[in-house]
Short mmCIF file of C-alpha atoms in Angstrom, two decimals:
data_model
loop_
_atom_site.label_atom_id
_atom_site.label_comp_id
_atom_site.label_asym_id
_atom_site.label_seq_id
_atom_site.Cartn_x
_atom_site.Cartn_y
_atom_site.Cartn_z
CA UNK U 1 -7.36 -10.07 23.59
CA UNK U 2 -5.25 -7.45 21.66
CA UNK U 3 -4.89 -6.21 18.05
CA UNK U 4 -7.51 -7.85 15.35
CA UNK U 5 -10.28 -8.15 18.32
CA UNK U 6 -12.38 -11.20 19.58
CA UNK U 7 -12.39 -14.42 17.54
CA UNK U 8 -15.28 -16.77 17.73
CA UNK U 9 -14.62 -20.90 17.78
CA UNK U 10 -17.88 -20.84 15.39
CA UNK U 11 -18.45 -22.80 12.07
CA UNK U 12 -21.15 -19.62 11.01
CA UNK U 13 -18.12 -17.44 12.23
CA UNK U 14 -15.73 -18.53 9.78
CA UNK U 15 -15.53 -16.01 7.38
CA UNK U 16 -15.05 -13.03 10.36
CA UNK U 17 -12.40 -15.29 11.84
CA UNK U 18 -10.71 -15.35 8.30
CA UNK U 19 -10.95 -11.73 7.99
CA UNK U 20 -9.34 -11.32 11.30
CA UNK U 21 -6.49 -13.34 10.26
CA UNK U 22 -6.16 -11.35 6.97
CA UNK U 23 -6.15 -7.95 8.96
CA UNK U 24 -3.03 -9.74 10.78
CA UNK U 25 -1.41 -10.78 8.33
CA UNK U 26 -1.53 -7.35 6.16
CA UNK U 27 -0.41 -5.17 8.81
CA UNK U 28 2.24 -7.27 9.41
CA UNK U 29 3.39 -6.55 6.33
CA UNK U 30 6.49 -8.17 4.31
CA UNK U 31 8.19 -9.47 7.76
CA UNK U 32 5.09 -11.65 8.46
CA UNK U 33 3.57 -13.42 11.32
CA UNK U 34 3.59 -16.72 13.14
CA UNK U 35 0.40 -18.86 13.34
CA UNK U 36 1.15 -18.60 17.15
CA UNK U 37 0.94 -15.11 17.14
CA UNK U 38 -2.23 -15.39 15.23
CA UNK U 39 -3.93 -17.15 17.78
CA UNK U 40 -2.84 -14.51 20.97
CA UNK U 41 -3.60 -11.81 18.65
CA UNK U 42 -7.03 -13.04 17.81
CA UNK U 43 -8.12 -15.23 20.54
CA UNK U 44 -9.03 -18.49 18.21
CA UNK U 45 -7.14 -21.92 19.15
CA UNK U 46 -4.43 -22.85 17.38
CA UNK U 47 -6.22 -25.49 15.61
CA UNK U 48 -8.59 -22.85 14.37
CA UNK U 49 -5.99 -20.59 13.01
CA UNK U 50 -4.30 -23.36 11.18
CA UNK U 51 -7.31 -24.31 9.28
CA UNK U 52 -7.75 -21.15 8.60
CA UNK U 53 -4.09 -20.47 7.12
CA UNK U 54 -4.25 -23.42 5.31
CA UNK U 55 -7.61 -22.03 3.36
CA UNK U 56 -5.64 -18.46 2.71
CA UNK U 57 -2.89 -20.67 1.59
CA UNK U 58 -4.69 -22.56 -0.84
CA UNK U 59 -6.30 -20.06 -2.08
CA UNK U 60 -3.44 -17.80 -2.66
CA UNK U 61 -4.56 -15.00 0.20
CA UNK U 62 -1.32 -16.20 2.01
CA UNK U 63 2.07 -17.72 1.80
CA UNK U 64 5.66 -18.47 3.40
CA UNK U 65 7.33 -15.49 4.90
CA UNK U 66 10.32 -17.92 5.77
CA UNK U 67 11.11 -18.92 9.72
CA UNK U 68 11.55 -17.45 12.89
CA UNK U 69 13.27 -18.66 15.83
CA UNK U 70 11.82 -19.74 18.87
CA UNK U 71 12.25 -19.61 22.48
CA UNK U 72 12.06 -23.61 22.36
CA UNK U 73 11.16 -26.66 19.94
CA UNK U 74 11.91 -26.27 15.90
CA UNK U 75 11.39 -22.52 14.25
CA UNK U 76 8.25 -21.13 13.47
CA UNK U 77 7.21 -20.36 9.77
CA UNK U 78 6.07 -17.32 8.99
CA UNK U 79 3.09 -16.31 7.37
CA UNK U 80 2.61 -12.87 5.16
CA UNK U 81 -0.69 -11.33 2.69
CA UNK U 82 -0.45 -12.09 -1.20
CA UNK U 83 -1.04 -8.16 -2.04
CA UNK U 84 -1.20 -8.81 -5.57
CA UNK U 85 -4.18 -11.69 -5.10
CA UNK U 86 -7.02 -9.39 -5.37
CA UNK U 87 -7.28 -5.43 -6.11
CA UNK U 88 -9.98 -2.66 -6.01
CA UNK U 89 -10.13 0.40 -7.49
CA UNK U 90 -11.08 3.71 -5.67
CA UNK U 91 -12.19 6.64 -7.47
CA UNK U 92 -12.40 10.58 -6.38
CA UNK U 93 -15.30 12.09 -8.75
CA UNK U 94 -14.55 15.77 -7.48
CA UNK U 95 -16.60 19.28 -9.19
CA UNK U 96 -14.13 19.68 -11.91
CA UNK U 97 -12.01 16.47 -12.33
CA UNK U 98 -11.87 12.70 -11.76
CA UNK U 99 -9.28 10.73 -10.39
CA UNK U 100 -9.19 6.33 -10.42
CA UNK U 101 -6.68 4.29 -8.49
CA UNK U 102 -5.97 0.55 -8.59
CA UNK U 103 -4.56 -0.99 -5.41
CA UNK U 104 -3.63 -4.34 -4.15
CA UNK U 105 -4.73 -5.85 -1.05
CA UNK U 106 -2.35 -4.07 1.15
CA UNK U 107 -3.42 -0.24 -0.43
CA UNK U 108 -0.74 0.17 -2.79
CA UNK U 109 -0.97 2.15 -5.65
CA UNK U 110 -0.47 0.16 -9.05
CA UNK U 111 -2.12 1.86 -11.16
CA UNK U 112 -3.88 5.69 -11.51
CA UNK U 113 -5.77 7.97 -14.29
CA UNK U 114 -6.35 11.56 -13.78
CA UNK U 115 -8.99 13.61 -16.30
CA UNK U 116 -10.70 16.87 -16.57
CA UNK U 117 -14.03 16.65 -15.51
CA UNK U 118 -17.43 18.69 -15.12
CA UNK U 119 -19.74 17.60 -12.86
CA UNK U 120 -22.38 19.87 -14.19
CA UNK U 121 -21.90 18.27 -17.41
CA UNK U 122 -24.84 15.75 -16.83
CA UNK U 123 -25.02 11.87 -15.59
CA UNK U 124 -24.09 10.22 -19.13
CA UNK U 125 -20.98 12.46 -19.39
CA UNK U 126 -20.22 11.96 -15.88
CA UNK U 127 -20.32 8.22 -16.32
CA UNK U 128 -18.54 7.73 -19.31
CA UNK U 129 -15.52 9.65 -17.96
CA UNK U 130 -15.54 7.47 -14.49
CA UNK U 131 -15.95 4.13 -16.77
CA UNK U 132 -13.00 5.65 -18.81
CA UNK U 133 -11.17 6.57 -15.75
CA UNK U 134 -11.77 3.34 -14.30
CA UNK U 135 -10.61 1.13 -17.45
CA UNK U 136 -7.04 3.61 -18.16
CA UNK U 137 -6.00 2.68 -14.38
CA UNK U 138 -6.54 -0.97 -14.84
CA UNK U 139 -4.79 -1.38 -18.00
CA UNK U 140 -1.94 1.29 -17.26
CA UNK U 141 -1.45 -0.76 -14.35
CA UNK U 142 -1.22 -4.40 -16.39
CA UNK U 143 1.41 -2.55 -19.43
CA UNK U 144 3.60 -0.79 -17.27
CA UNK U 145 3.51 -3.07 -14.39
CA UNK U 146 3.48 -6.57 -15.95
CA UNK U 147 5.77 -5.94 -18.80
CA UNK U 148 8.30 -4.09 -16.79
CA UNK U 149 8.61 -7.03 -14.27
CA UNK U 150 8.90 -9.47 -16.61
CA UNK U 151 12.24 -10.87 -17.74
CA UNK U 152 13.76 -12.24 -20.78
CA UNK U 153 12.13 -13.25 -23.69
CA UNK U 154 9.30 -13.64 -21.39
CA UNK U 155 8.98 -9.93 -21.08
CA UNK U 156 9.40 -9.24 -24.77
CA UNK U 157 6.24 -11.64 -25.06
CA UNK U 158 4.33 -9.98 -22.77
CA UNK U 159 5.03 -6.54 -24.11
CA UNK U 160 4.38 -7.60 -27.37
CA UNK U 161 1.49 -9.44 -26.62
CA UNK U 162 0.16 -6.18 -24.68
CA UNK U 163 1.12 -3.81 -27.55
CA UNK U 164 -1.05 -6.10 -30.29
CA UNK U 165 -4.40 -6.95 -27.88
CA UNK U 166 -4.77 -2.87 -27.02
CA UNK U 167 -6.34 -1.62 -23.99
CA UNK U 168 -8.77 -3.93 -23.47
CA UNK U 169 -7.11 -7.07 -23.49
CA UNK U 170 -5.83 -7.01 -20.34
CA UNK U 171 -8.73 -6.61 -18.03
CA UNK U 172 -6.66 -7.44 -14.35
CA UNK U 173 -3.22 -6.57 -13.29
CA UNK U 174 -0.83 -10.30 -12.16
CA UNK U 175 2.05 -8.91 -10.47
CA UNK U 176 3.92 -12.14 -10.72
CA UNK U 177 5.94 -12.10 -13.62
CA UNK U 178 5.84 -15.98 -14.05
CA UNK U 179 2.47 -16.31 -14.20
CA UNK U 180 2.29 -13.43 -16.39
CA UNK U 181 4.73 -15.24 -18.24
CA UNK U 182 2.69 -18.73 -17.92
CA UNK U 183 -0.49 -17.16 -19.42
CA UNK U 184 1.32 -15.57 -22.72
CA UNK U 185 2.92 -18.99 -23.35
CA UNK U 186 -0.20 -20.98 -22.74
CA UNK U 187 -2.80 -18.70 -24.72
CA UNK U 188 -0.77 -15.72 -27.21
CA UNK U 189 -1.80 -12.82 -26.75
CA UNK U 190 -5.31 -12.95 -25.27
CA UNK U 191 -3.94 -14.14 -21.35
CA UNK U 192 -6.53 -15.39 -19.38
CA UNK U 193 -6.69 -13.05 -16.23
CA UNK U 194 -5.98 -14.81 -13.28
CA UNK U 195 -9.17 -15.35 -10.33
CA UNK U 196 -9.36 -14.32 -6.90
CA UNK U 197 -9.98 -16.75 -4.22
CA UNK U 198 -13.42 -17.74 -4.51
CA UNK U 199 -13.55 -16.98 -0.36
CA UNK U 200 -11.97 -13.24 -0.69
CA UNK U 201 -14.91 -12.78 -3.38
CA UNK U 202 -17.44 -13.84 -1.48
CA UNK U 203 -16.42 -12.04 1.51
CA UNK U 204 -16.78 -9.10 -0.63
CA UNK U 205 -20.09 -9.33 -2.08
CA UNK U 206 -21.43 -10.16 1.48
CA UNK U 207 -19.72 -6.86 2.87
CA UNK U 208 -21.22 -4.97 -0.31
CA UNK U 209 -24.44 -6.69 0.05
CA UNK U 210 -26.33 -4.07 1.49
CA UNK U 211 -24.32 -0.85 -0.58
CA UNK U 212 -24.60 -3.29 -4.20
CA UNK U 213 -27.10 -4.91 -6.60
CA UNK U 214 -26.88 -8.89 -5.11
CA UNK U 215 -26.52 -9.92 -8.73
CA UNK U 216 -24.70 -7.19 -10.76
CA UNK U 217 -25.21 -7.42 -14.31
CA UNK U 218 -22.24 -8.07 -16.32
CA UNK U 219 -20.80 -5.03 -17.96
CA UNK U 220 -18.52 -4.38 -21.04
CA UNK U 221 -15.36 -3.46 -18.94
CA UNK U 222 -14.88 -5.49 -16.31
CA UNK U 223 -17.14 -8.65 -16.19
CA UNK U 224 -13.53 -10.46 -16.36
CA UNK U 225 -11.96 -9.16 -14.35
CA UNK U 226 -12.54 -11.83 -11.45
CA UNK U 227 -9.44 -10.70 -9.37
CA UNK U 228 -11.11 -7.15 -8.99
CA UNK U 229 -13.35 -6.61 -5.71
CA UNK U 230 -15.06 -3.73 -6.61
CA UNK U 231 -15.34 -0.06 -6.91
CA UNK U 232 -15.70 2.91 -4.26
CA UNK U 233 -16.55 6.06 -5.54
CA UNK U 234 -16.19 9.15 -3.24
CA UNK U 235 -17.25 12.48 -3.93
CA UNK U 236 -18.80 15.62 -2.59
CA UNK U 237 -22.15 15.59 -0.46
CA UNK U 238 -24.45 15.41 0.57
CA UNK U 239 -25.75 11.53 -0.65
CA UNK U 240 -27.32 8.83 1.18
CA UNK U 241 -23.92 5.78 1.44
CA UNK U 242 -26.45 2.76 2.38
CA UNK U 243 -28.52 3.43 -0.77
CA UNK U 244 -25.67 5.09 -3.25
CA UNK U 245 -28.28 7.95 -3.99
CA UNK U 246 -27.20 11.45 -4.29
CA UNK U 247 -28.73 14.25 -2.48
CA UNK U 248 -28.64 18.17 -3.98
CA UNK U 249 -24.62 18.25 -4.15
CA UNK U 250 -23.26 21.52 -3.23
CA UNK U 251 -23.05 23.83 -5.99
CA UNK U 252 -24.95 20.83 -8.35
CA UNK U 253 -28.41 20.65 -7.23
CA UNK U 254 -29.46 18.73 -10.67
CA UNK U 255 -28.01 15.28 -9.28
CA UNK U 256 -30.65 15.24 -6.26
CA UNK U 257 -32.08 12.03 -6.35
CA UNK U 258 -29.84 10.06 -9.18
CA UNK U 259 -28.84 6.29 -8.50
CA UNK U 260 -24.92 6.95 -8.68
CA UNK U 261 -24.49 3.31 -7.42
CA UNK U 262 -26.52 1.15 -9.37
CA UNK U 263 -25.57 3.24 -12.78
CA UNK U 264 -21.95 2.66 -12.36
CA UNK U 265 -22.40 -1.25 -11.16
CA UNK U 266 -24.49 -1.45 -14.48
CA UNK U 267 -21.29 -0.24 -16.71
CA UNK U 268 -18.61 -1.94 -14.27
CA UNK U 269 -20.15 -5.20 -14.36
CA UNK U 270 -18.45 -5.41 -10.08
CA UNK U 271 -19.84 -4.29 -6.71
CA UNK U 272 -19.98 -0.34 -6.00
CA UNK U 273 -19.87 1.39 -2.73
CA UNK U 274 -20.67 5.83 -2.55
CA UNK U 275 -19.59 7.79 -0.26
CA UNK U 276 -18.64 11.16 0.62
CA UNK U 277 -14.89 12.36 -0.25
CA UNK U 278 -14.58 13.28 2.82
CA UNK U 279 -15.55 10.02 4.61
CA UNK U 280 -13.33 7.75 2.06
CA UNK U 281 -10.18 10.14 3.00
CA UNK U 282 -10.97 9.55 6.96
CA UNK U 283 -11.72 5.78 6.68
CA UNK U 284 -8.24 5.27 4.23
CA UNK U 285 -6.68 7.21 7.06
CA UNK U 286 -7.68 5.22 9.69
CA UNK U 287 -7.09 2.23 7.36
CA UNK U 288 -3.32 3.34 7.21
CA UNK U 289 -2.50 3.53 10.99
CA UNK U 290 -4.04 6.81 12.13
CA UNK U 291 -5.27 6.10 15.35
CA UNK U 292 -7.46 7.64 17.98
CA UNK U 293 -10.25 10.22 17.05
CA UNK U 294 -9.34 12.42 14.30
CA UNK U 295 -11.16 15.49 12.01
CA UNK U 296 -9.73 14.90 8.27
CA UNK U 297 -10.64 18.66 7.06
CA UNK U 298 -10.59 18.53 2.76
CA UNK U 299 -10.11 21.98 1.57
CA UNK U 300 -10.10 22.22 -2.55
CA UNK U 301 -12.91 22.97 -4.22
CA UNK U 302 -15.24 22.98 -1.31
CA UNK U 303 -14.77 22.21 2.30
CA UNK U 304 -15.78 19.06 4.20
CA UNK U 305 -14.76 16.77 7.39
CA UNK U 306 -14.26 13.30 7.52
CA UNK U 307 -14.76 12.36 11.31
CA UNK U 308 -12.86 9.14 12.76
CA UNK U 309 -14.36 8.33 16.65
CA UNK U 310 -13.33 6.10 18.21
CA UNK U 311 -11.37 4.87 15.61
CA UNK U 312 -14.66 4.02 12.83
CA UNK U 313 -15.67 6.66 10.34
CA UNK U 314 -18.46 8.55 12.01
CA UNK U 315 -21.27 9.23 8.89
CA UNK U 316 -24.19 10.32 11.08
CA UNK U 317 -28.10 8.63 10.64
CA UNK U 318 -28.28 9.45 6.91
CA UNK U 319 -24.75 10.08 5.85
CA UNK U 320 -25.10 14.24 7.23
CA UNK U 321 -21.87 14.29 9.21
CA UNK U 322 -18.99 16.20 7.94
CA UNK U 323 -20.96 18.99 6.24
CA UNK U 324 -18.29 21.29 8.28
CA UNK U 325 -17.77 23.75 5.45
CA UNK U 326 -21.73 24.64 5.62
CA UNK U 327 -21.64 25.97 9.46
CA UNK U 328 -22.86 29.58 9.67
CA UNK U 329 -19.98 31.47 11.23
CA UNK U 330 -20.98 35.38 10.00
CA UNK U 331 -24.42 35.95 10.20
CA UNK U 332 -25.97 38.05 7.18
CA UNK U 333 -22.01 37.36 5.18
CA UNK U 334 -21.15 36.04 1.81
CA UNK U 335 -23.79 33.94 -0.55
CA UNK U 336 -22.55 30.28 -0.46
CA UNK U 337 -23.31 27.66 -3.17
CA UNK U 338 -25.21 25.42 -0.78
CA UNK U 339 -28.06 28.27 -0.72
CA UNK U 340 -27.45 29.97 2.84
CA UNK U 341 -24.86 32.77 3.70
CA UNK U 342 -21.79 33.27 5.77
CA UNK U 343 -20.91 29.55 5.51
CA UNK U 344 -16.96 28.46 6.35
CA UNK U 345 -16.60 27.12 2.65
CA UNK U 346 -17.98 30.86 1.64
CA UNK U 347 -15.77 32.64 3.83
CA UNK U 348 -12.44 30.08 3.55
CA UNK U 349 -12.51 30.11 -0.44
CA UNK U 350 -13.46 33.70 -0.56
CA UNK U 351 -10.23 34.37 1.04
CA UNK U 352 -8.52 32.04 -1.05
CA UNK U 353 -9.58 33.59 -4.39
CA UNK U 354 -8.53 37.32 -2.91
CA UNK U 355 -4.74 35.51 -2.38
CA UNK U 356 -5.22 36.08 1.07
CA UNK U 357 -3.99 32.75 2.71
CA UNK U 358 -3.38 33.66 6.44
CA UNK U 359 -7.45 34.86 6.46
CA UNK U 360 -8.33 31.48 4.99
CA UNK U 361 -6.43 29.41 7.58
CA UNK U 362 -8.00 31.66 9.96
CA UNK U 363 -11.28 30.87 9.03
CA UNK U 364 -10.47 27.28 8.87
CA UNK U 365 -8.80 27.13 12.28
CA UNK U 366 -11.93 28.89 13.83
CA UNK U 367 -13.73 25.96 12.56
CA UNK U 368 -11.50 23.21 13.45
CA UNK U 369 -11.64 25.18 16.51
CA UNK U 370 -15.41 24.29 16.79
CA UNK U 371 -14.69 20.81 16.03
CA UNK U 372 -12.43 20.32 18.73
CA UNK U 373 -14.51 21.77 21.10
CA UNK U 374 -17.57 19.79 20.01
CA UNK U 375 -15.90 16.58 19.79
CA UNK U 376 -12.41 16.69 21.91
CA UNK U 377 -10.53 15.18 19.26
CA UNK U 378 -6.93 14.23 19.05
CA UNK U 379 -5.26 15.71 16.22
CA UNK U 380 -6.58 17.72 13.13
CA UNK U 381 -5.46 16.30 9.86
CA UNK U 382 -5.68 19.08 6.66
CA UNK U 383 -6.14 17.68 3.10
CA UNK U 384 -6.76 18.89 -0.21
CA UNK U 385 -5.43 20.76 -3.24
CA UNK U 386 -5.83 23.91 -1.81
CA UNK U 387 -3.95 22.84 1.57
CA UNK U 388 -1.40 21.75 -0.68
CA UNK U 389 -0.68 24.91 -2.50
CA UNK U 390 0.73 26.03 0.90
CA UNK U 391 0.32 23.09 3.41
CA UNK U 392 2.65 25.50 5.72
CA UNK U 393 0.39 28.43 6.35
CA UNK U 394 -2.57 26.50 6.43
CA UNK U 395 -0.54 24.66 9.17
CA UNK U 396 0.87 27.38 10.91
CA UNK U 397 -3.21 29.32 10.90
CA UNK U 398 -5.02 26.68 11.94
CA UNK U 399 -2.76 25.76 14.86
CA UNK U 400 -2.69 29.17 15.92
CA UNK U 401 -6.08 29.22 16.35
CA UNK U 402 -6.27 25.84 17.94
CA UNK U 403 -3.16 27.10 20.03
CA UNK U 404 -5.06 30.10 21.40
CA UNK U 405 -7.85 28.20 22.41
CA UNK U 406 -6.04 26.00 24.56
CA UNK U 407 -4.55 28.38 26.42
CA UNK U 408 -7.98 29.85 27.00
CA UNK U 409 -9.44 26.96 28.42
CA UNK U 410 -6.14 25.70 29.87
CA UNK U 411 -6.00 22.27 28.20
CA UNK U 412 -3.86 21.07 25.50
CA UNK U 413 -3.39 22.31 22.12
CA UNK U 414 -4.59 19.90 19.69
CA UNK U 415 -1.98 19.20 17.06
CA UNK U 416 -2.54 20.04 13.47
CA UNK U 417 -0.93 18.53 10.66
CA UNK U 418 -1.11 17.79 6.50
CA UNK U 419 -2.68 14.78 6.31
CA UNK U 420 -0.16 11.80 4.33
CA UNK U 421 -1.18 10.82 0.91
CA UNK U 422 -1.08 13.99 -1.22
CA UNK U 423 -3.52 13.94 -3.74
CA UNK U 424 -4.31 10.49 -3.93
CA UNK U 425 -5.92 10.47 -0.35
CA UNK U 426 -9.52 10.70 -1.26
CA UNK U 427 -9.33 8.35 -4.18
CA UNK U 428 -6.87 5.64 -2.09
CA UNK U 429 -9.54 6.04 0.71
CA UNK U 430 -12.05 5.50 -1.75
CA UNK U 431 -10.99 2.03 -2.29
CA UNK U 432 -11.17 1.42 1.20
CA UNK U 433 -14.72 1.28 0.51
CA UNK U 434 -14.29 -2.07 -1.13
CA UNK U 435 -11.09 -3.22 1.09
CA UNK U 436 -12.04 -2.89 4.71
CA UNK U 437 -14.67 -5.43 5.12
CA UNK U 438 -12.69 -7.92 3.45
CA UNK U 439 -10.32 -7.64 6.35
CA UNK U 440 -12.64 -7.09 9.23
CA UNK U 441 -13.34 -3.61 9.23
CA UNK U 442 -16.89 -2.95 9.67
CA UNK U 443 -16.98 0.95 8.42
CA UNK U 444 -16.42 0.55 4.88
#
């Protein structure tokens, strides 16, 4: 049994067996996979994994990657992921800006908005510029994408169509250019946006189930839009995931207690999933190949973990893990925002605001340093906008301080490095939120 884990031979199993086929398939990636390899990979019969092709097929999850050759008999066809049949959105709600991403099944980026933001500005304004952030990076993602692909008079039609309906008439991104195409020259200029597989849906709302309303009310923006999963929000803690409820967030004490979850559902019309930044960035991670245990440290306008064991995000009893900037390290030392004094965060963006980079990758390695002795993780990935002002001193402190302490207790030092993604990380993780359970990944 390797790769996608156990299957199960069960009819009440069907859905997990899908899932572990649609894991397959997407990290395969453009080169595909055989149905053969489908069953070794996930244990199920070959009979099982052909029924269970066939349904992705039909419903537009899967399709013909071409053939392959064989060591005997005829060639094998190929199987790869439809990215473009469903798509989620992940948004980063950080202190003082908000960023929404659309991606396709397989992660990618299609579409992004980026706005100023106070979170201190209370829960209507707060909302409004999420919604807002939400609806530019769906419709961006439908004019540039759709249009541009397009071709020939078809994509003057689109463009045009586009241009006359506004923002709102678009509520999904196709990536298919002929059905783009097919849905201007069937209905003008209001195209009919295209469903997901009723399966892929449902697999969503079951793995949302117990972070979403059962029966969401249908909101102004995106009640159409029946090709989009859902929305993860991630943003700074501390907040309760299972319920969507923030707790006193650092530095914003006035959003203790507020239903961040079931307000957005009620404007989005889809499922919602909250979590901590921190956690989306470690689960999109993970998501994206990082393997092994891992400490994501997010350094920008506050400091957090995101802790991978094992290789599943680890959140703690009531979403507390992670808090890493909020460890006491200097007894009687600087106020911090979170109420207590001589936190990391304190001392790190202390540091930061004096210029003084080396001292804050000090301090930061002395707590990754904590980390690693704690938890005897593998590697130590640094995020954030203030890594990535000067990734290479952050990189070159906290190793040195990881570096020392290996050569105190004679082991090996654990490597540091800037974590992939850039900006997006948090926000891309985000929609991970929604994504993972659809393909099997319990964490999300």
């Amino acid at each position: 049994m390797t790769g996608a884990g156990a299957g199960a031979n069960l009819l009440a199993l069907r859905s997990h067996n899908a899932a572990l086929v649609l894991d397959l398939l997407r990290t395969a990636g453009a080169d595909g996979i055989s149905r053969l390899e489908l069953a070794e990979r996930t244990g199920l019969t070959p009979q099982a994994v052909s029924k269970i092709t066939a349904r992705l097929r039909e419903d537009g999850l899967a399709a013909e990657a071409g053939r392959r050759a064989s060591t005997g008999g005829k060639p094998r066809t190929v199987l790869r992921l439809v990215p473009e049949a469903a798509y989620a959105v992940g948004v980063h709600l950080d202190r003082d800006e908000v960023r929404a991403v659309l991606v396709d099944l397989r992660g990618t980026v299609v579409g992004e908005r980026r706005a100023v933001l106070d979170l201190g500005a209370g829960a209507g304004a707060v909302l409004t510029a999420v919604t807002e952030a939400v609806r530019v990076a769906v419709t961006d993602a439908v004019r540039v994408a759709d249009a541009v692909r397009a071709t020939g008079a078809d994509a003057v039609r689109v463009a045009d169509a586009v241009r006359a309906t506004g923002a709102d008439a678009v509520p999904v991104p196709v990536t298919d250019a002929v059905r783009v195409a097919d849905e201007v020259r069937a209905t003008g200029a209001d195209a009919v946006p295209v469903p997901v597989a009723d399966a892929v849906r449902a697999k969503a709302a079951e793995a949302v189930r117990g972070t979403a309303t059962d029966a969401l009310p249908a909101g102004p923006l995106l009640a159409r839009a029946g090709s989009l999963l859902g929305v993860g929000v991630a943003l700074p803690g501390p907040l309760d995931h299972v319920r969507g409820v923030l707790h006193r967030v650092t530095g914003f004490p006035e959003w203790d207690g507020f239903p961040l979850r079931e307000a957005l559902a009620e404007r989005l019309g889809v499922p919602v999933v909250v979590d901590k930044d921190t956690n989306a960035a470690a689960l999109g991670l993970a998501a994206g190949g990082e393997g092994g245990s891992f400490a994501y440290l997010h350094l920008g306008t506050g400091l957090g973990a995101g802790l991978v064991i094992g290789g599943s995000v680890h959140r703690g009893a009531r979403t507390g893990a992670g808090e890493f900037g909020h460890q006491v390290i200097r007894l009687d030392g600087p106020p911090c925002t979170c109420g207590d004094r001589g936190c990391l965060e304190a001392l790190c963006l202390g540091a930061v605001a004096r210029g003084d980079v080396e001292e804050a990758a000090r301090v930061l390695g002395a707590g990754a340093a904590n980390l690693v002795g704690l938890l005897d993780i593998d590697v130590v990935l640094l995020g954030g906008r203030t890594v990535a002002a000067t990734p290479e001193a952050f990189v070159r402190g906290v190793g040195a301080v990881l570096g020392a302490r290996a050569r105190r207790t004679g082991e090996d030092a654990v490597p540091v490095r800037v974590a992939p993604g850039g900006g997006r990380v948090v926000a891309v993780g985000a929609a991970q939120l929604v994504l993972g359970p659809v393909f099997g990944r319990g964490d999300g």
